[in-house]
mmCIF file of C-alpha atoms and ligand atoms in Angstrom:
data_model
loop_
_atom_site.group_PDB
_atom_site.id
_atom_site.type_symbol
_atom_site.label_atom_id
_atom_site.label_comp_id
_atom_site.label_asym_id
_atom_site.label_seq_id
_atom_site.Cartn_x
_atom_site.Cartn_y
_atom_site.Cartn_z
ATOM 1 C CA MET A 1 -45.405 16.036 -58.420
ATOM 2 C CA SER A 2 -47.671 13.671 -60.289
ATOM 3 C CA ASN A 3 -47.806 10.089 -59.074
ATOM 4 C CA SER A 4 -46.334 8.784 -62.301
ATOM 5 C CA TYR A 5 -43.061 10.716 -61.868
ATOM 6 C CA GLU A 6 -42.836 9.784 -58.198
ATOM 7 C CA GLU A 7 -43.538 6.162 -59.033
ATOM 8 C CA ALA A 8 -40.910 6.205 -61.800
ATOM 9 C CA LEU A 9 -38.236 7.558 -59.449
ATOM 10 C CA ARG A 10 -39.125 5.015 -56.770
ATOM 11 C CA ARG A 11 -38.985 2.167 -59.283
ATOM 12 C CA ALA A 12 -35.714 3.455 -60.738
ATOM 13 C CA ALA A 13 -34.165 3.424 -57.252
ATOM 14 C CA GLU A 14 -35.385 -0.141 -56.758
ATOM 15 C CA LYS A 15 -34.101 -1.297 -60.128
ATOM 16 C CA PHE A 16 -30.661 0.290 -59.711
ATOM 17 C CA ARG A 17 -30.381 -0.984 -56.118
ATOM 18 C CA ALA A 18 -30.438 -4.512 -57.537
ATOM 19 C CA SER A 19 -28.391 -3.873 -60.661
ATOM 20 C CA ALA A 20 -25.708 -1.879 -58.815
ATOM 21 C CA GLU A 21 -24.974 -4.990 -56.743
ATOM 22 C CA LYS A 22 -24.039 -6.677 -60.020
ATOM 23 C CA ALA A 23 -21.755 -3.796 -60.975
ATOM 24 C CA ALA A 24 -20.060 -3.913 -57.569
ATOM 25 C CA GLN A 25 -19.555 -7.675 -57.849
ATOM 26 C CA ALA A 26 -18.056 -7.284 -61.307
ATOM 27 C CA GLY A 27 -15.813 -4.466 -60.042
ATOM 28 C CA ILE A 28 -16.323 -2.416 -63.223
ATOM 29 C CA ILE A 29 -17.658 0.961 -64.302
ATOM 30 C CA PRO A 30 -20.899 0.127 -66.120
ATOM 31 C CA TYR A 31 -21.229 1.719 -69.533
ATOM 32 C CA LYS A 32 -24.258 -0.111 -70.917
ATOM 33 C CA SER A 33 -26.347 -3.150 -70.178
ATOM 34 C CA GLU A 34 -26.313 -5.917 -72.721
ATOM 35 C CA ASN A 35 -27.749 -9.436 -72.501
ATOM 36 C CA GLY A 36 -28.414 -9.081 -68.784
ATOM 37 C CA GLN A 37 -24.836 -7.965 -67.999
ATOM 38 C CA TRP A 38 -23.082 -4.698 -67.357
ATOM 39 C CA VAL A 39 -20.512 -3.960 -70.041
ATOM 40 C CA THR A 40 -17.600 -1.529 -69.721
ATOM 41 C CA SER A 41 -16.914 1.313 -72.155
ATOM 42 C CA PRO A 42 -15.585 0.236 -75.545
ATOM 43 C CA TYR A 43 -12.620 2.634 -75.567
ATOM 44 C CA ASP A 44 -9.866 3.981 -73.292
ATOM 45 C CA GLY A 45 -10.696 1.837 -70.247
ATOM 46 C CA ASN A 46 -11.623 3.801 -67.123
ATOM 47 C CA SER A 47 -10.518 7.060 -68.760
ATOM 48 C CA TRP A 48 -13.450 7.012 -71.220
ATOM 49 C CA TRP A 49 -15.472 10.210 -70.846
ATOM 50 C CA THR A 50 -18.604 8.516 -69.523
ATOM 51 C CA GLY A 51 -17.103 7.058 -66.327
ATOM 52 C CA GLY A 52 -18.630 9.695 -64.041
ATOM 53 C CA PHE A 53 -22.243 8.989 -64.917
ATOM 54 C CA TRP A 54 -22.499 5.776 -62.936
ATOM 55 C CA PRO A 55 -21.238 7.311 -59.679
ATOM 56 C CA GLY A 56 -23.345 10.381 -60.486
ATOM 57 C CA LEU A 57 -26.411 8.168 -60.773
ATOM 58 C CA MET A 58 -25.512 6.542 -57.455
ATOM 59 C CA TRP A 59 -25.202 9.968 -55.793
ATOM 60 C CA LEU A 60 -28.609 11.011 -57.149
ATOM 61 C CA LEU A 61 -30.164 7.840 -55.756
ATOM 62 C CA TYR A 62 -28.304 8.193 -52.457
ATOM 63 C CA THR A 63 -29.708 11.703 -52.092
ATOM 64 C CA TYR A 64 -33.193 10.402 -52.835
ATOM 65 C CA THR A 65 -33.132 7.231 -50.686
ATOM 66 C CA LYS A 66 -30.374 7.852 -48.089
ATOM 67 C CA ASP A 67 -29.435 4.196 -48.676
ATOM 68 C CA GLU A 68 -25.710 3.912 -47.800
ATOM 69 C CA PHE A 69 -25.214 1.251 -50.461
ATOM 70 C CA PHE A 70 -25.585 3.832 -53.221
ATOM 71 C CA LYS A 71 -22.938 5.987 -51.558
ATOM 72 C CA GLU A 72 -20.523 3.054 -51.240
ATOM 73 C CA GLU A 73 -20.996 2.185 -54.899
ATOM 74 C CA ALA A 74 -20.412 5.812 -55.901
ATOM 75 C CA VAL A 75 -17.213 5.921 -53.844
ATOM 76 C CA ARG A 76 -16.009 2.581 -55.277
ATOM 77 C CA VAL A 77 -16.210 3.893 -58.831
ATOM 78 C CA GLY A 78 -14.939 7.334 -57.814
ATOM 79 C CA GLU A 79 -11.705 5.641 -56.715
ATOM 80 C CA LEU A 80 -11.341 3.904 -60.075
ATOM 81 C CA LEU A 81 -11.663 7.309 -61.727
ATOM 82 C CA THR A 82 -9.140 9.154 -59.562
ATOM 83 C CA ALA A 83 -6.690 6.303 -60.267
ATOM 84 C CA GLU A 84 -6.783 7.590 -63.867
ATOM 85 C CA PHE A 85 -5.008 10.789 -62.770
ATOM 86 C CA ARG A 86 -1.859 8.671 -62.619
ATOM 87 C CA SER A 87 -1.968 7.364 -66.182
ATOM 88 C CA PHE A 88 -3.180 10.723 -67.547
ATOM 89 C CA ARG A 89 -2.676 9.706 -71.195
ATOM 90 C CA TYR A 90 -6.325 9.430 -72.223
ATOM 91 C CA LEU A 91 -7.786 12.178 -70.077
ATOM 92 C CA ASN A 92 -9.192 15.089 -72.069
ATOM 93 C CA HIS A 93 -11.647 18.005 -71.697
ATOM 94 C CA ASP A 94 -14.250 15.538 -70.413
ATOM 95 C CA VAL A 95 -12.647 15.507 -66.976
ATOM 96 C CA GLY A 96 -15.640 17.750 -66.172
ATOM 97 C CA PHE A 97 -18.130 14.978 -66.876
ATOM 98 C CA MET A 98 -15.935 12.427 -65.130
ATOM 99 C CA TYR A 99 -15.042 14.235 -61.932
ATOM 100 C CA LEU A 100 -17.931 16.640 -61.244
ATOM 101 C CA LEU A 101 -20.180 13.604 -60.901
ATOM 102 C CA SER A 102 -17.742 11.506 -58.851
ATOM 103 C CA CYS A 103 -15.303 13.264 -56.494
ATOM 104 C CA GLY A 104 -17.085 16.575 -57.148
ATOM 105 C CA ALA A 105 -20.337 15.038 -55.958
ATOM 106 C CA ALA A 106 -18.628 13.380 -52.984
ATOM 107 C CA SER A 107 -17.099 16.697 -52.002
ATOM 108 C CA LYS A 108 -20.436 18.468 -52.306
ATOM 109 C CA LEU A 109 -22.519 15.871 -50.487
ATOM 110 C CA THR A 110 -20.138 14.536 -47.812
ATOM 111 C CA LEU A 111 -17.622 17.401 -47.479
ATOM 112 C CA ALA A 112 -14.845 14.750 -47.620
ATOM 113 C CA ASP A 113 -11.536 16.622 -47.800
ATOM 114 C CA GLN A 114 -9.809 14.238 -50.244
ATOM 115 C CA ALA A 115 -12.781 14.453 -52.598
ATOM 116 C CA GLY A 116 -12.361 18.227 -52.611
ATOM 117 C CA GLN A 117 -8.656 17.890 -53.392
ATOM 118 C CA ASP A 118 -9.442 15.455 -56.209
ATOM 119 C CA THR A 119 -11.990 17.896 -57.617
ATOM 120 C CA LEU A 120 -9.357 20.639 -57.705
ATOM 121 C CA HIS A 121 -6.890 18.223 -59.265
ATOM 122 C CA ALA A 122 -9.380 17.520 -62.061
ATOM 123 C CA ALA A 123 -10.107 21.235 -62.486
ATOM 124 C CA SER A 124 -6.386 21.887 -62.833
ATOM 125 C CA LEU A 125 -6.196 19.280 -65.583
ATOM 126 C CA LEU A 126 -9.022 21.026 -67.437
ATOM 127 C CA MET A 127 -7.419 24.408 -66.882
ATOM 128 C CA GLY A 128 -4.208 23.004 -68.363
ATOM 129 C CA ARG A 129 -6.059 22.403 -71.617
ATOM 130 C CA LEU A 130 -6.814 26.089 -72.110
ATOM 131 C CA ASN A 131 -5.170 27.489 -75.184
ATOM 132 C CA PRO A 132 -4.956 31.225 -74.380
ATOM 133 C CA ALA A 133 -5.645 31.848 -78.065
ATOM 134 C CA GLY A 134 -9.251 31.350 -77.015
ATOM 135 C CA PHE A 135 -10.451 27.798 -76.421
ATOM 136 C CA ILE A 136 -10.134 24.657 -74.345
ATOM 137 C CA ARG A 137 -8.570 21.933 -76.409
ATOM 138 C CA ALA A 138 -10.923 18.964 -76.669
ATOM 139 C CA TRP A 139 -8.711 15.951 -77.322
ATOM 140 C CA ASN A 140 -5.117 14.792 -77.459
ATOM 141 C CA GLY A 141 -3.330 13.758 -80.646
ATOM 142 C CA ASP A 142 -1.148 15.832 -82.943
ATOM 143 C CA HIS A 143 -3.860 16.523 -85.528
ATOM 144 C CA GLN A 144 -6.282 17.838 -82.911
ATOM 145 C CA LYS A 145 -4.351 20.710 -81.352
ATOM 146 C CA GLY A 146 -6.986 23.224 -82.474
ATOM 147 C CA PHE A 147 -10.151 21.185 -81.882
ATOM 148 C CA ALA A 148 -12.927 22.466 -79.629
ATOM 149 C CA ILE A 149 -16.347 20.916 -79.089
ATOM 150 C CA ILE A 150 -19.794 22.039 -77.931
ATOM 151 C CA ASP A 151 -19.944 19.309 -75.228
ATOM 152 C CA CYS A 152 -17.234 21.180 -73.334
ATOM 153 C CA MET A 153 -19.829 23.733 -72.199
ATOM 154 C CA MET A 154 -20.884 21.116 -69.618
ATOM 155 C CA ASN A 155 -17.287 20.639 -68.440
ATOM 156 C CA LEU A 156 -16.832 24.342 -67.719
ATOM 157 C CA SER A 157 -18.829 23.930 -64.524
ATOM 158 C CA LEU A 158 -15.792 22.190 -63.028
ATOM 159 C CA LEU A 159 -13.769 25.372 -63.549
ATOM 160 C CA PHE A 160 -16.448 27.645 -62.102
ATOM 161 C CA ARG A 161 -16.690 25.308 -59.148
ATOM 162 C CA ALA A 162 -12.906 25.392 -58.576
ATOM 163 C CA SER A 163 -12.932 29.195 -58.466
ATOM 164 C CA ARG A 164 -15.694 29.097 -55.882
ATOM 165 C CA MET A 165 -13.800 26.494 -53.835
ATOM 166 C CA THR A 166 -10.486 28.348 -53.860
ATOM 167 C CA GLY A 167 -11.445 32.000 -54.311
ATOM 168 C CA ASP A 168 -8.961 32.036 -57.206
ATOM 169 C CA PRO A 169 -10.524 33.616 -60.333
ATOM 170 C CA ARG A 170 -8.151 31.895 -62.795
ATOM 171 C CA PHE A 171 -10.448 28.914 -63.306
ATOM 172 C CA GLU A 172 -13.499 31.062 -63.923
ATOM 173 C CA LYS A 173 -11.596 33.286 -66.347
ATOM 174 C CA ALA A 174 -10.530 30.234 -68.348
ATOM 175 C CA ALA A 175 -14.127 29.035 -68.449
ATOM 176 C CA ARG A 176 -15.329 32.434 -69.676
ATOM 177 C CA ILE A 177 -12.713 32.511 -72.452
ATOM 178 C CA HIS A 178 -13.993 29.204 -73.761
ATOM 179 C CA ALA A 179 -17.676 30.069 -73.276
ATOM 180 C CA ASP A 180 -17.256 33.350 -75.165
ATOM 181 C CA THR A 181 -15.553 31.584 -78.070
ATOM 182 C CA THR A 182 -18.332 28.977 -78.113
ATOM 183 C CA LEU A 183 -20.936 31.743 -78.132
ATOM 184 C CA ARG A 184 -19.242 33.498 -81.037
ATOM 185 C CA GLU A 185 -18.273 30.487 -83.159
ATOM 186 C CA PHE A 186 -20.680 27.614 -82.405
ATOM 187 C CA LEU A 187 -24.094 29.255 -82.080
ATOM 188 C CA ARG A 188 -25.801 29.529 -85.474
ATOM 189 C CA PRO A 189 -28.463 32.100 -86.418
ATOM 190 C CA ASP A 190 -31.247 29.470 -86.284
ATOM 191 C CA GLY A 191 -30.423 28.557 -82.682
ATOM 192 C CA SER A 192 -28.664 25.316 -83.522
ATOM 193 C CA VAL A 193 -25.029 24.709 -82.591
ATOM 194 C CA SER A 194 -22.045 23.217 -84.386
ATOM 195 C CA HIS A 195 -20.461 20.134 -82.903
ATOM 196 C CA ILE A 196 -16.714 20.473 -83.564
ATOM 197 C CA ILE A 197 -14.769 23.524 -84.703
ATOM 198 C CA GLU A 198 -11.070 23.581 -85.453
ATOM 199 C CA PHE A 199 -9.090 26.717 -84.619
ATOM 200 C CA ASP A 200 -5.552 27.644 -85.525
ATOM 201 C CA PRO A 201 -3.753 26.735 -82.278
ATOM 202 C CA ASP A 202 -1.341 29.676 -82.695
ATOM 203 C CA THR A 203 -3.752 32.460 -83.587
ATOM 204 C CA GLY A 204 -7.111 31.140 -82.362
ATOM 205 C CA LYS A 205 -8.630 31.920 -85.776
ATOM 206 C CA ARG A 206 -11.376 29.609 -86.960
ATOM 207 C CA VAL A 207 -10.125 27.091 -89.513
ATOM 208 C CA LYS A 208 -13.241 25.006 -90.212
ATOM 209 C CA GLU A 209 -16.119 23.015 -88.825
ATOM 210 C CA HIS A 210 -15.779 19.229 -88.658
ATOM 211 C CA PRO A 211 -18.513 16.626 -88.784
ATOM 212 C CA GLY A 212 -18.798 14.722 -85.503
ATOM 213 C CA GLN A 213 -21.359 12.278 -84.204
ATOM 214 C CA GLY A 214 -24.261 13.745 -86.175
ATOM 215 C CA TYR A 215 -25.686 13.041 -89.626
ATOM 216 C CA CYS A 216 -23.371 15.282 -91.661
ATOM 217 C CA LEU A 217 -21.329 18.450 -91.688
ATOM 218 C CA GLY A 218 -23.550 21.392 -90.808
ATOM 219 C CA SER A 219 -26.398 19.213 -89.493
ATOM 220 C CA GLN A 220 -27.868 19.310 -85.981
ATOM 221 C CA TRP A 221 -26.661 16.387 -83.853
ATOM 222 C CA SER A 222 -29.329 16.362 -81.172
ATOM 223 C CA ARG A 223 -27.063 15.510 -78.238
ATOM 224 C CA GLY A 224 -24.805 18.395 -79.203
ATOM 225 C CA GLN A 225 -27.884 20.658 -79.163
ATOM 226 C CA ALA A 226 -28.707 19.340 -75.691
ATOM 227 C CA TRP A 227 -25.156 19.911 -74.427
ATOM 228 C CA GLY A 228 -25.349 23.469 -75.721
ATOM 229 C CA LEU A 229 -28.741 24.045 -74.124
ATOM 230 C CA TYR A 230 -27.784 22.734 -70.692
ATOM 231 C CA GLY A 231 -24.190 23.993 -70.949
ATOM 232 C CA PHE A 232 -25.118 27.630 -71.640
ATOM 233 C CA THR A 233 -27.779 27.445 -68.933
ATOM 234 C CA LEU A 234 -25.077 26.310 -66.500
ATOM 235 C CA ALA A 235 -22.722 29.048 -67.711
ATOM 236 C CA TYR A 236 -25.473 31.552 -66.874
ATOM 237 C CA LEU A 237 -26.112 29.998 -63.457
ATOM 238 C CA ASN A 238 -22.378 30.172 -62.757
ATOM 239 C CA THR A 239 -21.894 33.783 -63.901
ATOM 240 C CA GLU A 240 -25.287 35.535 -64.219
ATOM 241 C CA ASP A 241 -24.040 36.718 -67.625
ATOM 242 C CA GLU A 242 -27.230 37.355 -69.632
ATOM 243 C CA ARG A 243 -25.490 36.609 -72.940
ATOM 244 C CA TYR A 244 -25.231 32.978 -71.902
ATOM 245 C CA LEU A 245 -28.888 32.915 -70.882
ATOM 246 C CA ASP A 246 -29.905 34.337 -74.268
ATOM 247 C CA ALA A 247 -27.870 31.636 -76.001
ATOM 248 C CA ALA A 248 -29.498 28.931 -73.857
ATOM 249 C CA LYS A 249 -32.949 30.266 -74.781
ATOM 250 C CA LYS A 250 -32.183 30.302 -78.507
ATOM 251 C CA ILE A 251 -30.857 26.743 -78.397
ATOM 252 C CA ALA A 252 -33.835 25.648 -76.277
ATOM 253 C CA ASN A 253 -36.338 27.149 -78.731
ATOM 254 C CA ASN A 254 -34.726 25.308 -81.613
ATOM 255 C CA PHE A 255 -34.606 22.048 -79.624
ATOM 256 C CA ILE A 256 -38.251 22.340 -78.590
ATOM 257 C CA ALA A 257 -39.282 22.842 -82.230
ATOM 258 C CA HIS A 258 -37.724 19.443 -83.020
ATOM 259 C CA ILE A 259 -39.247 17.309 -80.246
ATOM 260 C CA ARG A 260 -41.085 14.456 -81.951
ATOM 261 C CA PRO A 261 -44.860 14.074 -81.458
ATOM 262 C CA ASP A 262 -44.181 10.998 -79.279
ATOM 263 C CA GLY A 263 -41.837 13.057 -77.054
ATOM 264 C CA LEU A 264 -38.710 11.181 -78.199
ATOM 265 C CA THR A 265 -35.653 12.773 -79.826
ATOM 266 C CA ASP A 266 -34.155 11.986 -83.223
ATOM 267 C CA CYS A 267 -30.423 11.434 -83.251
ATOM 268 C CA ASP A 268 -29.996 14.372 -85.623
ATOM 269 C CA PHE A 269 -32.584 17.046 -86.371
ATOM 270 C CA CYS A 270 -31.497 16.997 -90.032
ATOM 271 C CA GLN A 271 -31.562 13.238 -90.523
ATOM 272 C CA PRO A 272 -33.602 11.885 -93.470
ATOM 273 C CA ASP A 273 -37.304 11.263 -92.707
ATOM 274 C CA THR A 274 -36.817 7.699 -93.855
ATOM 275 C CA GLU A 275 -34.276 7.053 -91.096
ATOM 276 C CA GLU A 276 -35.601 5.921 -87.691
ATOM 277 C CA ARG A 277 -32.658 6.798 -85.486
ATOM 278 C CA ILE A 278 -33.412 7.954 -81.962
ATOM 279 C CA ASP A 279 -31.154 9.221 -79.208
ATOM 280 C CA ASN A 280 -33.041 9.365 -75.937
ATOM 281 C CA ILE A 281 -29.954 10.574 -74.096
ATOM 282 C CA ALA A 282 -30.361 13.878 -75.932
ATOM 283 C CA GLY A 283 -33.972 14.136 -74.774
ATOM 284 C CA ALA A 284 -33.053 13.368 -71.158
ATOM 285 C CA ILE A 285 -30.223 15.949 -71.126
ATOM 286 C CA ALA A 286 -32.467 18.563 -72.727
ATOM 287 C CA ALA A 287 -35.214 17.879 -70.165
ATOM 288 C CA CYS A 288 -32.725 18.643 -67.369
ATOM 289 C CA GLY A 289 -31.474 21.785 -69.101
ATOM 290 C CA LEU A 290 -35.017 22.993 -69.783
ATOM 291 C CA MET A 291 -36.021 22.574 -66.140
ATOM 292 C CA GLU A 292 -33.041 24.677 -65.051
ATOM 293 C CA LEU A 293 -33.925 27.215 -67.754
ATOM 294 C CA LYS A 294 -37.471 27.405 -66.408
ATOM 295 C CA LYS A 295 -36.076 28.232 -62.951
ATOM 296 C CA ALA A 296 -33.759 30.886 -64.430
ATOM 297 C CA THR A 297 -36.401 32.577 -66.612
ATOM 298 C CA ASP A 298 -39.697 31.651 -64.954
ATOM 299 C CA GLU A 299 -41.018 30.806 -68.432
ATOM 300 C CA LYS A 300 -43.419 27.914 -68.013
ATOM 301 C CA ARG A 301 -43.058 26.705 -71.602
ATOM 302 C CA TYR A 302 -39.587 25.386 -70.773
ATOM 303 C CA GLN A 303 -40.993 23.207 -67.980
ATOM 304 C CA ASP A 304 -43.830 22.065 -70.258
ATOM 305 C CA ALA A 305 -41.336 21.011 -72.922
ATOM 306 C CA ALA A 306 -39.192 19.235 -70.323
ATOM 307 C CA LEU A 307 -42.195 17.247 -69.140
ATOM 308 C CA ARG A 308 -43.122 16.344 -72.727
ATOM 309 C CA LEU A 309 -39.652 14.845 -73.076
ATOM 310 C CA VAL A 310 -39.790 12.993 -69.752
ATOM 311 C CA ASP A 311 -43.290 11.718 -70.542
ATOM 312 C CA GLY A 312 -42.079 10.388 -73.885
ATOM 313 C CA LEU A 313 -39.225 8.526 -72.230
ATOM 314 C CA LEU A 314 -41.408 7.060 -69.478
ATOM 315 C CA GLU A 315 -44.166 6.067 -71.862
ATOM 316 C CA HIS A 316 -42.125 4.499 -74.655
ATOM 317 C CA CYS A 317 -38.551 3.767 -73.670
ATOM 318 C CA CYS A 318 -38.122 2.501 -70.113
ATOM 319 C CA ASP A 319 -37.366 -1.166 -69.570
ATOM 320 C CA TRP A 320 -38.484 -1.998 -66.029
ATOM 321 C CA THR A 321 -37.828 -5.733 -66.373
ATOM 322 C CA ASP A 322 -34.949 -7.550 -64.703
ATOM 323 C CA ALA A 323 -33.770 -8.805 -68.088
ATOM 324 C CA ARG A 324 -31.979 -5.497 -68.663
ATOM 325 C CA LEU A 325 -29.825 -3.999 -65.894
ATOM 326 C CA GLY A 326 -30.170 -0.416 -67.134
ATOM 327 C CA LEU A 327 -33.408 1.498 -67.640
ATOM 328 C CA LEU A 328 -33.558 3.865 -70.633
ATOM 329 C CA THR A 329 -33.631 2.285 -74.097
ATOM 330 C CA HIS A 330 -32.914 3.720 -77.558
ATOM 331 C CA CYS A 331 -29.769 5.541 -76.576
ATOM 332 C CA THR A 332 -27.428 6.130 -79.518
ATOM 333 C CA ALA A 333 -23.809 7.183 -79.074
ATOM 334 C CA SER A 334 -23.217 8.356 -82.628
ATOM 335 C CA TYR A 335 -25.207 8.604 -85.864
ATOM 336 C CA HIS A 336 -22.826 6.668 -88.122
ATOM 337 C CA ASP A 337 -20.668 4.639 -85.771
ATOM 338 C CA ASP A 338 -22.472 1.951 -83.792
ATOM 339 C CA GLY A 339 -19.346 0.904 -81.847
ATOM 340 C CA ALA A 340 -20.344 2.709 -78.659
ATOM 341 C CA GLY A 341 -23.994 1.703 -78.893
ATOM 342 C CA ARG A 342 -27.079 2.247 -81.048
ATOM 343 C CA HIS A 343 -30.686 2.019 -79.828
ATOM 344 C CA THR A 344 -29.534 0.423 -76.618
ATOM 345 C CA ASN A 345 -29.219 1.268 -72.929
ATOM 346 C CA ILE A 346 -26.249 3.489 -72.044
ATOM 347 C CA THR A 347 -25.674 4.648 -68.474
ATOM 348 C CA TYR A 348 -25.503 8.355 -69.196
ATOM 349 C CA GLY A 349 -29.036 8.126 -70.529
ATOM 350 C CA ASP A 350 -30.041 6.591 -67.211
ATOM 351 C CA TYR A 351 -28.141 9.301 -65.354
ATOM 352 C CA PHE A 352 -29.976 12.169 -67.066
ATOM 353 C CA LEU A 353 -33.387 10.484 -66.851
ATOM 354 C CA VAL A 354 -32.922 10.071 -63.090
ATOM 355 C CA GLU A 355 -31.579 13.629 -62.804
ATOM 356 C CA ALA A 356 -34.743 14.853 -64.548
ATOM 357 C CA LEU A 357 -36.979 12.795 -62.246
ATOM 358 C CA SER A 358 -35.004 14.059 -59.230
ATOM 359 C CA LYS A 359 -35.577 17.651 -60.347
ATOM 360 C CA ILE A 360 -39.312 17.014 -60.576
ATOM 361 C CA ALA A 361 -39.244 15.354 -57.132
ATOM 362 C CA GLY A 362 -37.206 18.187 -55.613
ATOM 363 C CA THR A 363 -34.352 15.855 -54.584
ATOM 364 C CA ASP A 364 -31.765 16.800 -57.241
ATOM 365 C CA PRO A 365 -28.501 17.757 -55.487
ATOM 366 C CA MET A 366 -27.468 19.646 -58.669
ATOM 367 C CA LEU A 367 -24.089 18.030 -59.108
ATOM 368 C CA TRP A 368 -23.167 20.371 -61.982
ATOM 369 C CA LEU A 369 -22.814 23.389 -59.731
HETATM 370 N N1 LIG B 1 -19.469 14.013 -75.045
HETATM 371 C C1 LIG B 1 -19.486 13.031 -76.057
HETATM 372 C C2 LIG B 1 -20.834 12.603 -76.435
HETATM 373 O O1 LIG B 1 -21.840 13.203 -76.082
HETATM 374 O O2 LIG B 1 -20.916 11.592 -77.101
#
């Protein structure tokens, strides 16, 4: 590992050691740092889909440093998340993101029995969203009964994990149903992926594609491309099904072709040249997916591309000062809607940057599996 990556991981641990004290004092789940403060998510309280990334970040740093404080902070927020089982109302397909990185991580790293039970509880909630017509329903709300989304490929790991934990194949079968539909309906001939597709909830037939957080209908929202890349790689690691690996490679090749010369990632690969809109979260996710793809294929070009992305982030978009509690800048939640953050720090960007650095350092506990 080059000194610069090692140094970046060491400094990230130092920075988050100090800023996590502030989160613990505030008693919140940090979503982004703003004006020297941690701010909570703008929507749905502690049920917002991003709640797992902070404890996930703490688990990564605990694995790297063995500092018990990181573990305590991860457990503190993990409890806030499992409390959301009770209200239930806002939980959706993103229980994978939320609980793999919180109780799922606790179960993996500490073998705590309750954490394992909570992980299975979350997996059962995800399983309950399977429409046997062929897809996992993304969100609640009467008009969204047939909606499925590329991001869900990341959540499927919770189902694969539950089958491994219990020996019950139901969870894995549900995950495969959704992954096969995503392969058939979301992957485009050029290696890009759609963001949202609506199916008829009775027949499972495709109704239409919807625009989501990208530039426009039919465009290439970069974070969606990154979810597809990492998500299909994980589906392959969970199943050894070569069709998923082929999909991951196609999506990776398209992503790599769109990495900017400075190593950063545009918010949408089809956005107008005149528009300077960056989403570094997409680059950080893709770097993680590409490093796993390199391990799965032994193709060095995937590691090279991952390092180009990490280098871009380290060189241009890390704020190491105390003025900002988070680290990665120029994170953008959505192309058109700035409500959840534009060109700012958002904790899931920090999570994936630290996951990428942990992979390079050899300390990544691989919380997705
Ligand atoms: N999973 C939602 C997003 O990436 O914004």
